């Protein structure tokens, strides 16, 4: 057993998501690209690539990672490309999606040897977090003015529209797509492909996959387009835990347990969105606040219930720890970086990466 902390990626759990993605591809005709911004732990890409069509990216480095480690279709997108990186992005992508008409105008000719597209912003989204809402006031994420987009239609063959956020409600997805059809229908019938982005929680339990497939197929037929999905969270949800050990316990009006990890350093997204971590089954009479070991006062994973008293040396598994965690981990406080461990389909565990003091030093200068 490796020393904690470590992220434990369980391939049999990952497989459940992959099989649902493969089902959707087969029954809807849509293609599915892994959104690397959410999950870029390339040691499992070989496994995932049997079930998905490729990757989509947010930067030069992600596009290169997708091409090198995942293969298949490689989509490039970025909020803004620089003069210095655009050449290498084009070299490494099959398709490039510009965020604005001005970026398309500036770099479109350079990219004329690959497929080109533009991001559209329907100005409505399912996000309840202002921080993650692509339709927030003054959003820079995509074009919305149909007249302006019409003027550049000769330079593009498709669109990307990302306006769902952890949306597990099929009816809401259906309404969002209806809105897109209404707003951008005249443009959609003039292109060959449309990516509907990520944020659709279709691998979750009880999601009506057949209705989803039928809706995607109807959309594709209506406009004569190849549909793409860009699942990040949906690809890896519930596949991974963060394994930690209790280092100390205190009572300060509440039972506290301090673990050898940090929400700030190792599950930053939860802190940013002010959400609790998940510890299962979260039952029993012993309530503890599980705290990280950084000096940030609010470095708290959450309050959880346990069947037994929590003692120094106990192991705790923080659930659902794959998405927006490993891609955002940092060296705050010099807290030891979790190793990455894969549990194979036969149950054996393999440490694929450990980090030590030299990694900490080399991340600084
Ligand atoms: C353009 C785009 N595609 C895909 C995704 C992946 O979203 P999720 O991880 O919620 O599926 C995002 C997330 O922000 C995105 O901005």
Short mmCIF file of C-alpha atoms and ligand atoms in Angstrom, two decimals:
data_model
loop_
_atom_site.label_atom_id
_atom_site.label_comp_id
_atom_site.label_asym_id
_atom_site.label_seq_id
_atom_site.Cartn_x
_atom_site.Cartn_y
_atom_site.Cartn_z
CA UNK A 1 0.00 0.00 0.00
CA UNK A 2 1.59 3.35 -0.98
CA UNK A 3 1.93 6.11 1.60
CA UNK A 4 -0.91 8.60 1.72
CA UNK A 5 -1.90 11.03 0.42
CA UNK A 6 -2.68 9.65 -3.02
CA UNK A 7 -5.32 9.91 -5.70
CA UNK A 8 -6.65 6.43 -6.44
CA UNK A 9 -8.11 6.03 -9.92
CA UNK A 10 -10.26 2.90 -10.05
CA UNK A 11 -10.49 1.62 -13.62
CA UNK A 12 -13.57 -0.49 -12.95
CA UNK A 13 -15.41 2.66 -11.84
CA UNK A 14 -14.02 4.60 -14.79
CA UNK A 15 -15.25 1.82 -17.05
CA UNK A 16 -18.87 2.46 -15.99
CA UNK A 17 -18.61 6.01 -17.34
CA UNK A 18 -16.76 4.89 -20.46
CA UNK A 19 -19.44 2.34 -21.28
CA UNK A 20 -22.16 4.99 -20.98
CA UNK A 21 -20.19 7.31 -23.24
CA UNK A 22 -19.76 4.51 -25.78
CA UNK A 23 -23.51 3.84 -25.60
CA UNK A 24 -24.31 7.50 -26.29
CA UNK A 25 -21.90 7.58 -29.22
CA UNK A 26 -23.46 4.49 -30.69
CA UNK A 27 -27.10 5.49 -30.20
CA UNK A 28 -26.92 9.22 -30.91
CA UNK A 29 -24.22 9.38 -33.56
CA UNK A 30 -22.47 12.07 -31.50
CA UNK A 31 -18.71 11.97 -30.99
CA UNK A 32 -17.26 12.36 -27.49
CA UNK A 33 -14.05 14.23 -26.71
CA UNK A 34 -12.42 14.25 -23.29
CA UNK A 35 -12.15 17.82 -21.96
CA UNK A 36 -8.56 17.91 -20.72
CA UNK A 37 -9.17 20.96 -18.54
CA UNK A 38 -11.09 18.65 -16.20
CA UNK A 39 -8.90 15.58 -16.25
CA UNK A 40 -5.49 15.16 -17.86
CA UNK A 41 -4.00 12.17 -16.04
CA UNK A 42 -2.60 10.63 -19.18
CA UNK A 43 -1.69 7.26 -17.71
CA UNK A 44 -5.30 6.17 -18.20
CA UNK A 45 -5.69 7.67 -21.69
CA UNK A 46 -4.91 4.35 -23.39
CA UNK A 47 -7.82 2.84 -21.51
CA UNK A 48 -10.18 5.77 -22.18
CA UNK A 49 -9.34 6.14 -25.84
CA UNK A 50 -11.10 2.86 -26.67
CA UNK A 51 -14.38 4.53 -25.64
CA UNK A 52 -13.94 8.12 -26.80
CA UNK A 53 -13.13 9.93 -30.05
CA UNK A 54 -10.31 12.19 -28.87
CA UNK A 55 -9.69 15.27 -26.76
CA UNK A 56 -10.49 18.94 -26.58
CA UNK A 57 -8.24 21.50 -25.01
CA UNK A 58 -7.95 24.99 -23.60
CA UNK A 59 -4.34 25.83 -24.39
CA UNK A 60 -1.26 24.95 -26.42
CA UNK A 61 0.00 22.56 -23.75
CA UNK A 62 -3.29 20.73 -23.48
CA UNK A 63 -3.60 20.35 -27.24
CA UNK A 64 -0.08 18.90 -27.37
CA UNK A 65 -0.87 16.54 -24.51
CA UNK A 66 -4.04 15.38 -26.25
CA UNK A 67 -2.25 14.70 -29.51
CA UNK A 68 0.73 12.98 -27.88
CA UNK A 69 -0.94 10.93 -25.17
CA UNK A 70 -4.54 10.33 -26.31
CA UNK A 71 -4.41 10.53 -30.09
CA UNK A 72 -7.50 10.22 -32.30
CA UNK A 73 -9.28 13.57 -32.93
CA UNK A 74 -7.57 16.58 -31.37
CA UNK A 75 -9.61 19.75 -31.00
CA UNK A 76 -7.97 23.03 -30.06
CA UNK A 77 -9.81 25.82 -28.33
CA UNK A 78 -8.50 28.73 -26.33
CA UNK A 79 -10.01 31.92 -25.00
CA UNK A 80 -7.19 33.71 -26.85
CA UNK A 81 -4.16 32.51 -28.83
CA UNK A 82 -0.92 34.46 -28.95
CA UNK A 83 1.23 35.05 -32.03
CA UNK A 84 3.93 32.92 -30.44
CA UNK A 85 1.81 29.81 -29.95
CA UNK A 86 -0.69 29.74 -32.81
CA UNK A 87 1.66 27.89 -35.22
CA UNK A 88 2.30 25.05 -32.79
CA UNK A 89 -1.40 24.82 -31.90
CA UNK A 90 -2.30 24.37 -35.58
CA UNK A 91 0.47 21.77 -36.04
CA UNK A 92 -0.97 19.69 -33.22
CA UNK A 93 -4.71 19.97 -33.92
CA UNK A 94 -7.23 18.55 -36.39
CA UNK A 95 -9.67 21.31 -35.64
CA UNK A 96 -9.31 24.79 -34.14
CA UNK A 97 -12.15 26.68 -32.50
CA UNK A 98 -11.71 30.42 -32.14
CA UNK A 99 -13.33 32.21 -29.24
CA UNK A 100 -13.98 35.46 -31.09
CA UNK A 101 -14.39 36.82 -34.58
CA UNK A 102 -11.32 38.97 -34.05
CA UNK A 103 -9.14 35.90 -33.28
CA UNK A 104 -10.63 34.13 -36.30
CA UNK A 105 -9.86 37.12 -38.49
CA UNK A 106 -6.33 37.36 -37.11
CA UNK A 107 -5.35 33.69 -37.26
CA UNK A 108 -7.94 32.05 -39.54
CA UNK A 109 -5.78 32.11 -42.69
CA UNK A 110 -2.87 30.46 -40.87
CA UNK A 111 -5.24 27.64 -39.88
CA UNK A 112 -6.80 27.16 -43.34
CA UNK A 113 -5.22 23.69 -43.65
CA UNK A 114 -7.24 22.37 -40.68
CA UNK A 115 -10.93 22.52 -39.78
CA UNK A 116 -11.93 25.89 -38.30
CA UNK A 117 -14.81 26.81 -36.03
CA UNK A 118 -16.09 29.56 -33.78
CA UNK A 119 -17.49 29.55 -30.26
CA UNK A 120 -21.06 30.82 -29.91
CA UNK A 121 -22.56 32.12 -26.69
CA UNK A 122 -26.34 31.71 -26.43
CA UNK A 123 -26.35 34.05 -23.39
CA UNK A 124 -28.24 31.60 -21.20
CA UNK A 125 -26.67 28.85 -19.14
CA UNK A 126 -27.49 26.29 -16.48
CA UNK A 127 -24.75 27.42 -14.13
CA UNK A 128 -25.72 28.57 -10.67
CA UNK A 129 -22.16 29.77 -10.03
CA UNK A 130 -21.40 33.21 -11.39
CA UNK A 131 -17.73 32.20 -11.51
CA UNK A 132 -18.43 29.32 -13.92
CA UNK A 133 -21.26 30.90 -15.87
CA UNK A 134 -20.27 31.38 -19.53
CA UNK A 135 -23.38 33.54 -19.94
CA UNK A 136 -22.53 35.90 -17.08
CA UNK A 137 -22.84 39.62 -17.88
CA UNK A 138 -20.00 40.87 -20.09
CA UNK A 139 -18.88 37.27 -20.75
CA UNK A 140 -15.88 36.99 -23.08
CA UNK A 141 -16.73 33.39 -23.97
CA UNK A 142 -17.95 33.27 -27.55
CA UNK A 143 -19.88 35.34 -30.07
CA UNK A 144 -23.62 35.95 -29.80
CA UNK A 145 -24.48 38.41 -32.58
CA UNK A 146 -25.87 36.39 -35.51
CA UNK A 147 -25.35 39.22 -38.01
CA UNK A 148 -21.68 39.52 -37.13
CA UNK A 149 -21.20 35.74 -37.31
CA UNK A 150 -22.91 35.61 -40.73
CA UNK A 151 -20.14 37.79 -42.09
CA UNK A 152 -17.46 35.15 -41.35
CA UNK A 153 -19.35 31.99 -42.30
CA UNK A 154 -17.07 31.40 -45.31
CA UNK A 155 -14.13 30.86 -42.92
CA UNK A 156 -15.64 28.23 -40.64
CA UNK A 157 -17.38 24.87 -40.88
CA UNK A 158 -18.68 24.49 -37.34
CA UNK A 159 -19.48 25.90 -33.93
CA UNK A 160 -18.76 25.13 -30.30
CA UNK A 161 -21.38 26.06 -27.72
CA UNK A 162 -20.72 25.32 -24.04
CA UNK A 163 -23.47 26.51 -21.73
CA UNK A 164 -24.29 23.56 -19.46
CA UNK A 165 -22.77 23.21 -16.01
CA UNK A 166 -23.04 19.95 -14.04
CA UNK A 167 -26.51 19.69 -15.58
CA UNK A 168 -28.09 16.37 -14.53
CA UNK A 169 -31.61 17.36 -15.60
CA UNK A 170 -32.44 16.11 -19.10
CA UNK A 171 -35.45 18.43 -19.46
CA UNK A 172 -33.26 21.40 -18.70
CA UNK A 173 -30.72 20.22 -21.29
CA UNK A 174 -33.57 19.84 -23.77
CA UNK A 175 -34.73 23.41 -23.10
CA UNK A 176 -31.19 24.76 -23.41
CA UNK A 177 -30.79 23.03 -26.77
CA UNK A 178 -34.19 24.36 -27.88
CA UNK A 179 -32.98 27.84 -27.05
CA UNK A 180 -29.83 27.29 -29.12
CA UNK A 181 -31.94 26.03 -32.04
CA UNK A 182 -34.13 29.09 -31.86
CA UNK A 183 -31.33 31.61 -31.48
CA UNK A 184 -28.78 30.16 -33.88
CA UNK A 185 -30.85 27.88 -36.16
CA UNK A 186 -30.13 29.94 -39.28
CA UNK A 187 -26.38 29.54 -38.67
CA UNK A 188 -26.46 25.89 -37.61
CA UNK A 189 -28.00 24.72 -40.88
CA UNK A 190 -25.02 26.21 -42.73
CA UNK A 191 -22.27 24.25 -40.94
CA UNK A 192 -21.04 20.65 -40.84
CA UNK A 193 -20.43 20.13 -37.14
CA UNK A 194 -21.56 21.48 -33.78
CA UNK A 195 -19.90 20.78 -30.45
CA UNK A 196 -22.29 21.10 -27.52
CA UNK A 197 -19.44 21.37 -25.00
CA UNK A 198 -19.37 19.74 -21.60
CA UNK A 199 -21.30 20.16 -18.37
CA UNK A 200 -23.94 17.52 -19.18
CA UNK A 201 -24.04 14.93 -16.42
CA UNK A 202 -25.23 12.08 -18.63
CA UNK A 203 -23.12 9.38 -16.98
CA UNK A 204 -24.85 9.99 -13.65
CA UNK A 205 -27.26 7.46 -12.16
CA UNK A 206 -30.78 7.49 -13.61
CA UNK A 207 -29.96 9.90 -16.42
CA UNK A 208 -32.39 9.07 -19.28
CA UNK A 209 -29.73 8.05 -21.78
CA UNK A 210 -32.14 6.98 -24.51
CA UNK A 211 -34.02 10.28 -24.44
CA UNK A 212 -30.68 12.08 -24.50
CA UNK A 213 -29.51 10.05 -27.51
CA UNK A 214 -32.79 10.66 -29.37
CA UNK A 215 -32.55 14.41 -28.70
CA UNK A 216 -28.96 14.58 -29.96
CA UNK A 217 -29.85 12.56 -33.04
CA UNK A 218 -32.85 14.80 -33.81
CA UNK A 219 -30.66 17.90 -33.46
CA UNK A 220 -28.03 16.41 -35.77
CA UNK A 221 -30.64 15.50 -38.38
CA UNK A 222 -32.47 18.81 -38.20
CA UNK A 223 -29.35 20.79 -39.08
CA UNK A 224 -27.39 18.12 -40.95
CA UNK A 225 -24.43 18.30 -38.55
CA UNK A 226 -22.01 15.99 -36.79
CA UNK A 227 -22.57 16.57 -33.09
CA UNK A 228 -19.71 16.51 -30.61
CA UNK A 229 -19.86 16.33 -26.83
CA UNK A 230 -16.96 17.42 -24.62
CA UNK A 231 -17.47 15.54 -21.36
CA UNK A 232 -14.98 16.39 -18.63
CA UNK A 233 -16.63 15.65 -15.31
CA UNK A 234 -19.04 13.13 -16.90
CA UNK A 235 -16.07 11.07 -18.13
CA UNK A 236 -14.43 10.60 -14.77
CA UNK A 237 -17.16 11.18 -12.21
CA UNK A 238 -16.98 8.90 -9.16
CA UNK A 239 -13.94 7.05 -10.54
CA UNK A 240 -11.36 8.33 -8.08
CA UNK A 241 -10.78 8.92 -4.40
CA UNK A 242 -8.23 10.98 -2.52
CA UNK A 243 -6.78 8.68 0.13
CA UNK A 244 -5.64 10.46 3.28
CA UNK A 245 -4.52 9.60 6.83
CA UNK A 246 -5.51 11.30 10.08
CA UNK A 247 -2.53 13.08 11.66
CA UNK A 248 -4.18 14.68 14.68
CA UNK A 249 -7.54 15.03 16.42
CA UNK A 250 -8.77 17.95 18.51
CA UNK A 251 -11.97 19.04 20.21
CA UNK A 252 -12.80 22.71 19.81
CA UNK A 253 -16.54 22.61 20.37
CA UNK A 254 -16.58 20.09 17.52
CA UNK A 255 -14.49 17.00 16.91
CA UNK A 256 -11.80 17.89 14.41
CA UNK A 257 -9.54 15.53 12.49
CA UNK A 258 -6.53 16.88 10.61
CA UNK A 259 -5.40 14.83 7.61
CA UNK A 260 -2.18 14.68 5.58
CA UNK A 261 -3.69 16.56 2.63
CA UNK A 262 -5.18 19.98 1.95
CA UNK A 263 -8.35 21.02 0.19
CA UNK A 264 -6.56 24.21 -0.88
CA UNK A 265 -3.72 22.27 -2.50
CA UNK A 266 -5.35 19.02 -3.65
CA UNK A 267 -9.07 19.69 -4.25
CA UNK A 268 -8.98 23.40 -4.91
CA UNK A 269 -12.20 23.51 -6.94
CA UNK A 270 -14.27 22.63 -3.88
CA UNK A 271 -12.83 25.60 -2.03
CA UNK A 272 -13.33 27.95 -4.95
CA UNK A 273 -16.99 26.96 -5.27
CA UNK A 274 -17.43 26.68 -1.50
CA UNK A 275 -18.60 23.10 -1.68
CA UNK A 276 -17.95 20.27 0.75
CA UNK A 277 -15.97 17.21 -0.19
CA UNK A 278 -17.75 13.84 -0.11
CA UNK A 279 -16.93 11.09 2.36
CA UNK A 280 -19.06 7.95 2.13
CA UNK A 281 -21.16 6.45 3.58
CA UNK A 282 -21.34 9.45 5.96
CA UNK A 283 -23.35 7.53 8.55
CA UNK A 284 -22.87 6.79 12.26
CA UNK A 285 -22.92 8.74 15.51
CA UNK A 286 -19.39 10.11 15.41
CA UNK A 287 -19.33 13.53 13.78
CA UNK A 288 -16.02 15.08 12.71
CA UNK A 289 -14.91 18.09 10.79
CA UNK A 290 -12.20 16.83 8.43
CA UNK A 291 -9.53 19.48 8.03
CA UNK A 292 -6.51 19.91 5.79
CA UNK A 293 -3.00 20.47 7.09
CA UNK A 294 -2.26 23.79 5.39
CA UNK A 295 -2.27 26.92 7.53
CA UNK A 296 -5.32 28.34 5.73
CA UNK A 297 -7.98 28.66 8.45
CA UNK A 298 -10.69 27.50 6.06
CA UNK A 299 -8.80 24.45 4.81
CA UNK A 300 -11.74 22.19 5.65
CA UNK A 301 -13.01 19.21 3.60
CA UNK A 302 -16.35 19.22 5.43
CA UNK A 303 -18.33 17.71 8.31
CA UNK A 304 -18.93 13.99 8.13
CA UNK A 305 -20.32 11.16 10.22
CA UNK A 306 -18.39 8.00 11.02
CA UNK A 307 -19.37 4.69 12.59
CA UNK A 308 -16.39 4.81 14.97
CA UNK A 309 -14.34 7.34 16.82
CA UNK A 310 -11.73 8.75 14.41
CA UNK A 311 -8.16 8.20 15.61
CA UNK A 312 -4.68 9.22 14.53
CA UNK A 313 -3.54 6.83 11.80
CA UNK A 314 -7.05 6.15 10.43
CA UNK A 315 -7.46 6.17 6.66
CA UNK A 316 -10.20 8.30 5.09
CA UNK A 317 -11.27 8.24 1.42
CA UNK A 318 -12.44 11.52 -0.01
CA UNK A 319 -14.84 10.56 -2.79
CA UNK A 320 -15.19 11.81 -6.35
CA UNK A 321 -11.71 13.26 -6.54
CA UNK A 322 -10.83 13.10 -10.25
CA UNK A 323 -12.35 16.20 -11.85
CA UNK A 324 -10.61 19.58 -11.62
CA UNK A 325 -8.33 18.25 -8.86
CA UNK A 326 -5.12 16.79 -10.31
CA UNK A 327 -5.12 19.50 -13.01
CA UNK A 328 -5.24 22.19 -10.30
CA UNK A 329 -3.04 20.79 -7.54
CA UNK A 330 -0.41 23.12 -6.20
CA UNK A 331 2.44 23.35 -3.74
CA UNK A 332 0.80 25.71 -1.25
CA UNK A 333 2.52 25.43 2.13
CA UNK A 334 4.85 22.83 0.63
CA UNK A 335 2.28 20.20 1.59
CA UNK A 336 3.33 16.80 0.21
CA UNK A 337 1.81 16.28 -3.24
CA UNK A 338 -0.46 13.20 -3.44
CA UNK A 339 0.91 10.31 -5.47
CA UNK A 340 -1.23 8.93 -8.28
CA UNK A 341 -2.25 5.28 -8.06
CA UNK A 342 -4.27 3.23 -10.54
CA UNK A 343 -6.40 0.30 -9.44
CA UNK A 344 -6.47 -2.04 -12.42
CA UNK A 345 -9.55 -4.01 -13.47
CA UNK A 346 -8.20 -7.08 -11.64
CA UNK A 347 -7.91 -5.09 -8.39
CA UNK A 348 -4.13 -4.70 -8.32
CA UNK A 349 -2.86 -1.24 -7.48
CA UNK A 350 -0.02 0.46 -9.32
CA UNK A 351 1.71 3.66 -8.25
CA UNK A 352 2.21 5.64 -11.44
CA UNK A 353 3.65 8.85 -10.02
CA UNK A 354 5.18 10.01 -6.79
CA UNK A 355 6.28 13.55 -6.03
CA UNK A 356 9.02 14.59 -3.65
CA UNK A 357 11.03 17.56 -2.46
CA UNK A 358 12.81 17.90 -5.80
CA UNK A 359 9.45 18.44 -7.54
CA UNK A 360 8.61 21.16 -5.03
CA UNK A 361 11.98 22.82 -5.61
CA UNK A 362 11.77 22.54 -9.40
CA UNK A 363 8.32 24.14 -9.42
CA UNK A 364 9.99 27.27 -8.03
CA UNK A 365 13.22 29.05 -8.65
C1 LIG B 1 -15.63 24.54 -23.68
C2 LIG B 1 -15.73 23.52 -22.60
N1 LIG B 1 -15.88 22.23 -22.95
C3 LIG B 1 -15.99 21.25 -22.01
C4 LIG B 1 -15.91 21.54 -20.67
C5 LIG B 1 -16.02 20.42 -19.67
O1 LIG B 1 -17.05 20.61 -18.79
P1 LIG B 1 -17.43 19.49 -17.71
O2 LIG B 1 -16.18 19.07 -17.02
O3 LIG B 1 -18.39 20.17 -16.80
O4 LIG B 1 -18.06 18.36 -18.48
C6 LIG B 1 -15.77 22.88 -20.26
C7 LIG B 1 -15.71 23.24 -18.84
O5 LIG B 1 -15.59 24.34 -18.43
C8 LIG B 1 -15.66 23.90 -21.25
O6 LIG B 1 -15.49 25.19 -20.92
#
